[in-house]
CSV table of N, CA and C in Angstrom, one decimal:
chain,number,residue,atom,x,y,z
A,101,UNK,N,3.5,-8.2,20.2
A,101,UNK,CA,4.5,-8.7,19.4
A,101,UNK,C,3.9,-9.0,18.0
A,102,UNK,N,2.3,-9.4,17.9
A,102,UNK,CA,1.7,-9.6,16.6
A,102,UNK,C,1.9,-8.4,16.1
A,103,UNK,N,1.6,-6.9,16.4
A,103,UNK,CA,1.9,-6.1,15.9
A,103,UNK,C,3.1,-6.2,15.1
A,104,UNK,N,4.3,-6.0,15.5
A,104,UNK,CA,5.4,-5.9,15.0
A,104,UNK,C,5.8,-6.8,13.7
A,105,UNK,N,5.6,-8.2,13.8
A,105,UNK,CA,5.8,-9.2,12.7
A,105,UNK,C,4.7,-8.9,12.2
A,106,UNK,N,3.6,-8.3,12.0
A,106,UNK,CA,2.8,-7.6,11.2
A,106,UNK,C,3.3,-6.6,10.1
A,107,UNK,N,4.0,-5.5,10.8
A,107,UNK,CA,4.8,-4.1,10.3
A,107,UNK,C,5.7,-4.7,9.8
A,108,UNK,N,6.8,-5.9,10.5
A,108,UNK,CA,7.5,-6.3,9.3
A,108,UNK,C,7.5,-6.7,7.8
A,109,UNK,N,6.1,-7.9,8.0
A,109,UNK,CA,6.0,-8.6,6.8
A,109,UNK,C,5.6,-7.8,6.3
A,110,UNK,N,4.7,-6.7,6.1
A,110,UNK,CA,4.4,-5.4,5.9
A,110,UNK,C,5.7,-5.0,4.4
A,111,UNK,N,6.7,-5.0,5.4
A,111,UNK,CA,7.7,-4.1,4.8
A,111,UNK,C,8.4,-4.7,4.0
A,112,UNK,N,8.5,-6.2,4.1
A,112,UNK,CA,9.1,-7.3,3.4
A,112,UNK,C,8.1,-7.4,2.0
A,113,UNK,N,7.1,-7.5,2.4
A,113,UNK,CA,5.9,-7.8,1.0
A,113,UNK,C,6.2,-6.7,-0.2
A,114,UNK,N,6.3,-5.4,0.8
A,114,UNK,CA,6.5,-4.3,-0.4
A,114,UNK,C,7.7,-4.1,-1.2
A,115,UNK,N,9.0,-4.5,-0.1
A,115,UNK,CA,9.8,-4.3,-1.1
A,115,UNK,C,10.0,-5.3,-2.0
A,116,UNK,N,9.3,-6.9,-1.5
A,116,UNK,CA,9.4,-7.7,-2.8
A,116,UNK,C,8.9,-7.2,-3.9
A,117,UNK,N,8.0,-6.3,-3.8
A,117,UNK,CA,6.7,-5.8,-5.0
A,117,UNK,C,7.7,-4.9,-6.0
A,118,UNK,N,8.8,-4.2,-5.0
A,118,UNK,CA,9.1,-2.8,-5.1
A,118,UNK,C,9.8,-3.2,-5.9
A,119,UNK,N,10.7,-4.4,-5.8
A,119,UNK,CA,12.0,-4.6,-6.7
A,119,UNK,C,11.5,-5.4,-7.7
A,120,UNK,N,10.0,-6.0,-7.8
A,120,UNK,CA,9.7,-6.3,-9.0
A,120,UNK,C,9.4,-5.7,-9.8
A,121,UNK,N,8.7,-4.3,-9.5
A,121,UNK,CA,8.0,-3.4,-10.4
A,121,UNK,C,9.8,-2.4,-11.0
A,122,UNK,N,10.4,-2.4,-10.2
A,122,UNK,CA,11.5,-1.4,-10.0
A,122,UNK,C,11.7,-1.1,-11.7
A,123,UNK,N,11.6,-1.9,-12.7
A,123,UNK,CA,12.0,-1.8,-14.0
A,123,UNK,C,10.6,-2.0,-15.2
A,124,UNK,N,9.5,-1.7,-14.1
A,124,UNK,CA,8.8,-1.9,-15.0
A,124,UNK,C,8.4,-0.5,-16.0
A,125,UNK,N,7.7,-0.5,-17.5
A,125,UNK,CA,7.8,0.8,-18.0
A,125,UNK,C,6.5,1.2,-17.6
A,126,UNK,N,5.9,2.9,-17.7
A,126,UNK,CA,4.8,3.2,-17.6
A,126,UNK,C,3.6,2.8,-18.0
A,127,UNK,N,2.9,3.0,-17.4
A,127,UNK,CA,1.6,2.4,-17.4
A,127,UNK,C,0.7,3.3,-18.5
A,128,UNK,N,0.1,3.3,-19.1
A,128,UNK,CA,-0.5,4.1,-20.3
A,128,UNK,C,-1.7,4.5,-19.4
A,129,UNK,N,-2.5,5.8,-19.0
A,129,UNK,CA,-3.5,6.3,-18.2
A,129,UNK,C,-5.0,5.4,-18.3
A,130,UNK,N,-5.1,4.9,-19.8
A,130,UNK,CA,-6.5,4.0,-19.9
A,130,UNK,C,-6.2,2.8,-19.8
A,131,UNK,N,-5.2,2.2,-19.1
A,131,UNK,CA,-4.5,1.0,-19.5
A,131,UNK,C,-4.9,0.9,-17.3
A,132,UNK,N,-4.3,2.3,-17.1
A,132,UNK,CA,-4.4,2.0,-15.5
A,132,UNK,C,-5.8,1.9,-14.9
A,133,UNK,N,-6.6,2.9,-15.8
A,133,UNK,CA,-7.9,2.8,-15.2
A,133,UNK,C,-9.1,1.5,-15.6
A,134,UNK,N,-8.6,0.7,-16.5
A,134,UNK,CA,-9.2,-0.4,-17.0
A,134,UNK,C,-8.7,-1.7,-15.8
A,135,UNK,N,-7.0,-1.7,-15.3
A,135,UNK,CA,-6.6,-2.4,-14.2
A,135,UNK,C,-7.5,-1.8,-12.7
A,136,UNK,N,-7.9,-0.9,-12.5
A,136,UNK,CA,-8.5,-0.3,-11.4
A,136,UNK,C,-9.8,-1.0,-11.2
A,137,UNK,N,-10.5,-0.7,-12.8
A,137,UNK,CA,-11.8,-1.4,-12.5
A,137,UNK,C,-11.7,-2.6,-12.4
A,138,UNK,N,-10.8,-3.9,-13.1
A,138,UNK,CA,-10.8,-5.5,-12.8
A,138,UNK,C,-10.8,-5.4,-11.3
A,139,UNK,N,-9.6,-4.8,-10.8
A,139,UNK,CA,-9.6,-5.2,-9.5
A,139,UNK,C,-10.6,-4.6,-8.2
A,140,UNK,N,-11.4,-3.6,-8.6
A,140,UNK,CA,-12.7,-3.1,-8.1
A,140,UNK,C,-13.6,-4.1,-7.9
A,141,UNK,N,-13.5,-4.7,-9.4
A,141,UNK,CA,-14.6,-6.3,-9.2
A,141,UNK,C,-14.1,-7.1,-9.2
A,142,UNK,N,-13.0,-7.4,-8.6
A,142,UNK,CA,-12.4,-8.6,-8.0
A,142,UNK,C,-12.5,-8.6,-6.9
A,143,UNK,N,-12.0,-7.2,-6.1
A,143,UNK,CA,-12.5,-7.3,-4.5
A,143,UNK,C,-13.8,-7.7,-4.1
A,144,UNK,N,-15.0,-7.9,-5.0
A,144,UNK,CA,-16.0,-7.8,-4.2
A,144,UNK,C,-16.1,-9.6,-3.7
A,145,UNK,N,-15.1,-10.5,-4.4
A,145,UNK,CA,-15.3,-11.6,-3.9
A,145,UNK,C,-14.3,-11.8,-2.6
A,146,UNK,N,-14.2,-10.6,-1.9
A,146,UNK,CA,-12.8,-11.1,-0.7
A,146,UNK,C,-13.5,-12.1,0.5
A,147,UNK,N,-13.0,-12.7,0.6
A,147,UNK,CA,-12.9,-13.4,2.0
A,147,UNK,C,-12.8,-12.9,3.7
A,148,UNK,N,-12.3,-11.5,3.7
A,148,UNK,CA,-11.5,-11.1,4.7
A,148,UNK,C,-12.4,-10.0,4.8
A,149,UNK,N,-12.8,-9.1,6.1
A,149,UNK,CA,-13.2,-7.9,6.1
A,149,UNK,C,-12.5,-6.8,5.4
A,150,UNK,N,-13.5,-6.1,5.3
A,150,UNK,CA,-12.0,-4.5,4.6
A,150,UNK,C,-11.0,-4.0,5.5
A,151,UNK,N,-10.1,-3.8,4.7
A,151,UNK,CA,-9.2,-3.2,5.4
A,151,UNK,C,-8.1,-2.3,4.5
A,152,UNK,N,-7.5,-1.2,4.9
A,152,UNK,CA,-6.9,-0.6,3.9
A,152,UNK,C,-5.7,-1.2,3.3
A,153,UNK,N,-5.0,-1.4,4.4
A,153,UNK,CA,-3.7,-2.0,4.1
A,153,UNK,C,-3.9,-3.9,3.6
A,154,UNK,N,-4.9,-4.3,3.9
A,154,UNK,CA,-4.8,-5.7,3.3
A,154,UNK,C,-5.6,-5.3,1.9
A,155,UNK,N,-6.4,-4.3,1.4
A,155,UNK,CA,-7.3,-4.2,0.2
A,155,UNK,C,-5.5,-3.8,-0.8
A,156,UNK,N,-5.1,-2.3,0.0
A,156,UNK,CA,-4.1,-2.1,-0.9
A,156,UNK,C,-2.9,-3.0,-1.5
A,157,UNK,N,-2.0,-3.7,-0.8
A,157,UNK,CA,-1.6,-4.7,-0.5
A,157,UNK,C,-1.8,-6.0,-1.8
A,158,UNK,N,-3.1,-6.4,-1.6
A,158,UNK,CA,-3.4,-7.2,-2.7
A,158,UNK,C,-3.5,-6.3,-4.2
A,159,UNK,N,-4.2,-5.0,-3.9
A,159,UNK,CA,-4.7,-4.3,-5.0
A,159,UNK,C,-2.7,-4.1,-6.0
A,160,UNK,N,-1.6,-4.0,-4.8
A,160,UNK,CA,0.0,-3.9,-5.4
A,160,UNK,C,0.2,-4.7,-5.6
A,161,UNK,N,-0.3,-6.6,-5.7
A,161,UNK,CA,-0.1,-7.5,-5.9
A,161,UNK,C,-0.8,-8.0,-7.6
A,162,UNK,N,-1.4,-7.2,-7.7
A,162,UNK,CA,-2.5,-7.6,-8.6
A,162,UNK,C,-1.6,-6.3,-9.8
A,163,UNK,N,-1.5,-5.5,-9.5
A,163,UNK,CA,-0.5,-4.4,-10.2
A,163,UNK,C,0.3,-5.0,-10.6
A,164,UNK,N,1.3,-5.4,-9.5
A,164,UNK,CA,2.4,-6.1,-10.0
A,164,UNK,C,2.7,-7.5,-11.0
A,165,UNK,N,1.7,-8.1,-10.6
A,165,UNK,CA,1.4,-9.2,-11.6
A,165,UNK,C,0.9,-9.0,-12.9
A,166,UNK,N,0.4,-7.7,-13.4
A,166,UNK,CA,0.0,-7.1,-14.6
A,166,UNK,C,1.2,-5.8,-15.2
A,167,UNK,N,2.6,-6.0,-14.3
A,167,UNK,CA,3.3,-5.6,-14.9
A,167,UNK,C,3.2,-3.7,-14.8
A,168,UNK,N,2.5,-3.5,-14.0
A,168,UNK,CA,2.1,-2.1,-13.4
A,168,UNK,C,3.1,-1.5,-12.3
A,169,UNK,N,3.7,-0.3,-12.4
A,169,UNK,CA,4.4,0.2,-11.3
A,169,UNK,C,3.6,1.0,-10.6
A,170,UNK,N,3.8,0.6,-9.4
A,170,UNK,CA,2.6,1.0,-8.8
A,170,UNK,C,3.2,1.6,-7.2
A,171,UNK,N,2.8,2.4,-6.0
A,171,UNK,CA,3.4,2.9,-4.7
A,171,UNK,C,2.4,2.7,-3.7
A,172,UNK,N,3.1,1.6,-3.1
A,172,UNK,CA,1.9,1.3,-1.4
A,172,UNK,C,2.5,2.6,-0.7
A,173,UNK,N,1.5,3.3,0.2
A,173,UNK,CA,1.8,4.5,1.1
A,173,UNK,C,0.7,4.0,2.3
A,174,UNK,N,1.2,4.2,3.4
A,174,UNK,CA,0.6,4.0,4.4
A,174,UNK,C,1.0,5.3,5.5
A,175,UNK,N,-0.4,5.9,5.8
A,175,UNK,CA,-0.3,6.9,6.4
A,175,UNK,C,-0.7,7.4,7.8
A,176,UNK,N,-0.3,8.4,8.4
A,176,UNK,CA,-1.2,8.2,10.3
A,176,UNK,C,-1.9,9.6,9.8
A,177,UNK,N,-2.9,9.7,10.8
A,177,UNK,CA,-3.4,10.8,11.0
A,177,UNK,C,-3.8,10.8,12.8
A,178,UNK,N,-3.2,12.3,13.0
A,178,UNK,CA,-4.3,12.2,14.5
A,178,UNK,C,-5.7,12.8,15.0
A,179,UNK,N,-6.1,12.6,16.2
A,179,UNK,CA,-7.7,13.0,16.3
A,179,UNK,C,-8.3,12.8,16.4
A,180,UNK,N,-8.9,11.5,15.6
A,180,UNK,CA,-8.3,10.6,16.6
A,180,UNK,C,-7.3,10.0,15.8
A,181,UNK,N,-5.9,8.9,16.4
A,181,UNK,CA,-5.0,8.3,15.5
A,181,UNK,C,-5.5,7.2,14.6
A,182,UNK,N,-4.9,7.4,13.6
A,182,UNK,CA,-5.5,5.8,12.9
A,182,UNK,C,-4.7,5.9,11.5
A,183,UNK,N,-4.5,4.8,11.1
A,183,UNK,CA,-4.0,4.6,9.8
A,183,UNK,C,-4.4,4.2,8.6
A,184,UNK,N,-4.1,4.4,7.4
A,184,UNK,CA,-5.0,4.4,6.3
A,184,UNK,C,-3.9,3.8,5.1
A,185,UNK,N,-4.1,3.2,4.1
A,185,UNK,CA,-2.7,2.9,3.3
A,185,UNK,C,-3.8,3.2,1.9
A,186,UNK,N,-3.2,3.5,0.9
A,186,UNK,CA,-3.4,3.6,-0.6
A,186,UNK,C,-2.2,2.8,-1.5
A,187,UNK,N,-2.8,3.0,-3.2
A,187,UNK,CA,-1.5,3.1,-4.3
A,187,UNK,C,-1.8,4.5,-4.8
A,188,UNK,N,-0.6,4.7,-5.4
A,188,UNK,CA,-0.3,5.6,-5.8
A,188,UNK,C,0.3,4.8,-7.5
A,189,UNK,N,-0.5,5.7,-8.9
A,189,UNK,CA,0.4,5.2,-10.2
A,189,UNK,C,0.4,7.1,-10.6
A,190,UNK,N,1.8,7.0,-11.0
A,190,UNK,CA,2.2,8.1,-11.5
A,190,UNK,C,2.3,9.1,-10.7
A,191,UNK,N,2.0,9.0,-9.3
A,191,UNK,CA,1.5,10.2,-8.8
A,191,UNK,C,0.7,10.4,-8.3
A,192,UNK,N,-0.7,9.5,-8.4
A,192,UNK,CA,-2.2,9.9,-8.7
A,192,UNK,C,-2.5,8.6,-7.7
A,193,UNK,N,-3.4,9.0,-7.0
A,193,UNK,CA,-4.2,8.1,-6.3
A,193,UNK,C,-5.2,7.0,-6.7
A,194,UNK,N,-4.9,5.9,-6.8
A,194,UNK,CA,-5.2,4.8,-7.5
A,194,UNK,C,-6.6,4.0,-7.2
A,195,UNK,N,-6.6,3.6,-5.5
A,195,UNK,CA,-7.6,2.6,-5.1
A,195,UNK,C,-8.4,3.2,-3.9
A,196,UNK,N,-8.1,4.9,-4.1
A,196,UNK,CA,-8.9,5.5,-2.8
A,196,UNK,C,-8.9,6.8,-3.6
A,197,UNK,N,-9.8,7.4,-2.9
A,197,UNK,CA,-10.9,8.9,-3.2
A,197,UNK,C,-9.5,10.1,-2.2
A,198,UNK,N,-8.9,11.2,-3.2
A,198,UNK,CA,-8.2,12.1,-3.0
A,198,UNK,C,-8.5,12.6,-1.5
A,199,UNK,N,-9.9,12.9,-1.6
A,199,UNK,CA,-10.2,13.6,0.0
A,199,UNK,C,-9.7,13.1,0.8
A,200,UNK,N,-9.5,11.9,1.4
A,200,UNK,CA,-9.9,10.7,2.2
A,200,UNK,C,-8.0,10.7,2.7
A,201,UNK,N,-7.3,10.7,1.6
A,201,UNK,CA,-6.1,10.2,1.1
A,201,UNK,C,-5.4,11.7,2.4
A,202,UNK,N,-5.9,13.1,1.6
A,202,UNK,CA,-5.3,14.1,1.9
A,202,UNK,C,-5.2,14.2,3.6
A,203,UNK,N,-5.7,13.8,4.6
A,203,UNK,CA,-6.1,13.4,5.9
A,203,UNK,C,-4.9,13.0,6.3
A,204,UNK,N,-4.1,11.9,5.9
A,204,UNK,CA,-3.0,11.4,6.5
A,204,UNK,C,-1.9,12.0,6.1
A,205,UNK,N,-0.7,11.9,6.9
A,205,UNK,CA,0.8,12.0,6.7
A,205,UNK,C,1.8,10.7,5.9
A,206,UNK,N,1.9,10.7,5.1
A,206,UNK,CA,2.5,9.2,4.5
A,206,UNK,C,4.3,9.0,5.7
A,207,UNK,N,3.6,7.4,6.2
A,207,UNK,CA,5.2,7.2,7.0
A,207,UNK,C,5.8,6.2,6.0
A,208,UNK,N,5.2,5.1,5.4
A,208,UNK,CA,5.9,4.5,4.7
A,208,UNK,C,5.6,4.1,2.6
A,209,UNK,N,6.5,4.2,2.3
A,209,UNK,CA,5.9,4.3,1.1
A,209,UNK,C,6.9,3.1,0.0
A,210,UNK,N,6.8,2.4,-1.0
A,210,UNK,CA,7.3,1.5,-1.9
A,210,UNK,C,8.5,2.2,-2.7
A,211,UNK,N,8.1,3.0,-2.5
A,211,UNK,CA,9.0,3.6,-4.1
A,211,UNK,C,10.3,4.1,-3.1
A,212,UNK,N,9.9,4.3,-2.2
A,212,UNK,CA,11.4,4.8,-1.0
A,212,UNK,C,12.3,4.0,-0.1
A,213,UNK,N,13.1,3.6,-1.2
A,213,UNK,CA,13.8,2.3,-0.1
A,213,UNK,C,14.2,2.7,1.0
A,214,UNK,N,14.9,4.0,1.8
A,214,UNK,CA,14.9,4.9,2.9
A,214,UNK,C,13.9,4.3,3.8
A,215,UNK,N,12.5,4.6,3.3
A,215,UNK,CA,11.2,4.3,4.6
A,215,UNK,C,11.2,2.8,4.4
A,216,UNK,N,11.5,1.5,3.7
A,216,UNK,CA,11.2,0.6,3.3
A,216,UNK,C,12.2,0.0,4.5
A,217,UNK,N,13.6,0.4,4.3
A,217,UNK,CA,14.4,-0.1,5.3
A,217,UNK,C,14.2,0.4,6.4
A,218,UNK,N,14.0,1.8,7.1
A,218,UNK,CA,13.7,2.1,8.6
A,218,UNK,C,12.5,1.3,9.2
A,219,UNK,N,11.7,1.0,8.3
A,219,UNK,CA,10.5,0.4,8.9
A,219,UNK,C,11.0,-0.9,9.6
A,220,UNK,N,12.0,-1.6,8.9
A,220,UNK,CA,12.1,-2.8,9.5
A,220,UNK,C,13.6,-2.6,10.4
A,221,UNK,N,14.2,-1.6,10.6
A,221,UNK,CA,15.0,-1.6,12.0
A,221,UNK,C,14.7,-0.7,12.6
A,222,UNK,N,13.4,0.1,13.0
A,222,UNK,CA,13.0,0.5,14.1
A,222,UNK,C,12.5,-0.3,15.1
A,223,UNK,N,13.1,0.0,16.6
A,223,UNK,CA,12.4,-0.4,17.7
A,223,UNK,C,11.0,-0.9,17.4
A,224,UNK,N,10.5,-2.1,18.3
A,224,UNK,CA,9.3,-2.7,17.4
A,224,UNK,C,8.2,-1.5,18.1
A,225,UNK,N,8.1,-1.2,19.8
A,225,UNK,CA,7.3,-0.3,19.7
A,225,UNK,C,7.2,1.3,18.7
A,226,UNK,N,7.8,1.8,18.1
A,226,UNK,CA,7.7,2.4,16.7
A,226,UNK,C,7.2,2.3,15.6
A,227,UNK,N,7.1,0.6,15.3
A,227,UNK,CA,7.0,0.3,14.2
A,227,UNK,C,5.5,-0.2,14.2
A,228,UNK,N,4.8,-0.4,15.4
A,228,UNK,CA,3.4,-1.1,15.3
A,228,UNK,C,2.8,0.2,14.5
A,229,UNK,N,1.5,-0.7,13.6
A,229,UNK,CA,0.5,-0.2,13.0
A,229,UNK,C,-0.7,-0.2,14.0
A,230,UNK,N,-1.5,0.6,13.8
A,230,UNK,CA,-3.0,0.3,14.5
A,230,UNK,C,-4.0,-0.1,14.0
């Protein structure tokens, strides 16, 4: 059941983010990569182990609060199964290395209120993350 109220608030966090950012204007390309580096050296003081989805998560929180439109994606891959989350600005992969990124299948994503909403009325076994 932790799982599930996990996937929810998940899905609740983003689309608060989503409907924040929803009107915000572009981000200028040296403007994004100057926000990338703050928050590169901000993470190094975390509290919390790494993790993708809690690093990205804050990393769209930290976007958001700088007025940045920005796309949580969170993705599976199998082979073993496992999940992976990034941002996405413009298009372009933000807080993780392309290679790494290209591995997974994106299930949910910020910018798609469609996956934003199914996430949180699917059956809860559906909806756990691993």
């Amino acid at each position: 059941m932790h799982c599930c109220r996990s996937t929810r608030s998940i899905a609740k966090v983003a689309t608060r983010c989503a409907k924040k950012m929803a009107n915000a204007p572009a981000t200028p390309p040296d403007d994004i990569a100057c926000l990338i580096a703050v928050y590169n050296r901000l993470k190094t003081f975390r509290l919390v182990p790494p993790s993708s989805i809690l690093d990205s998560l804050a990393c769209l929180f930290f976007f958001a609060d700088e007025g940045c439109k920005a796309n949580l994606v969170i993705g599976v891959k199998e082979n073993p199964y496992m999940t992976h989350a990034w941002l996405e600005i413009n298009g372009a992969v933000a807080n993780e290395i392309d290679a790494i990124v290209l591995n997974y299948t994106p299930i949910l994503q910020t910018n798609n209120e469609g996956h934003l909403r199914e996430a949180s009325d699917r059956p809860c076994a559906d909806r756990c993350l691993a």
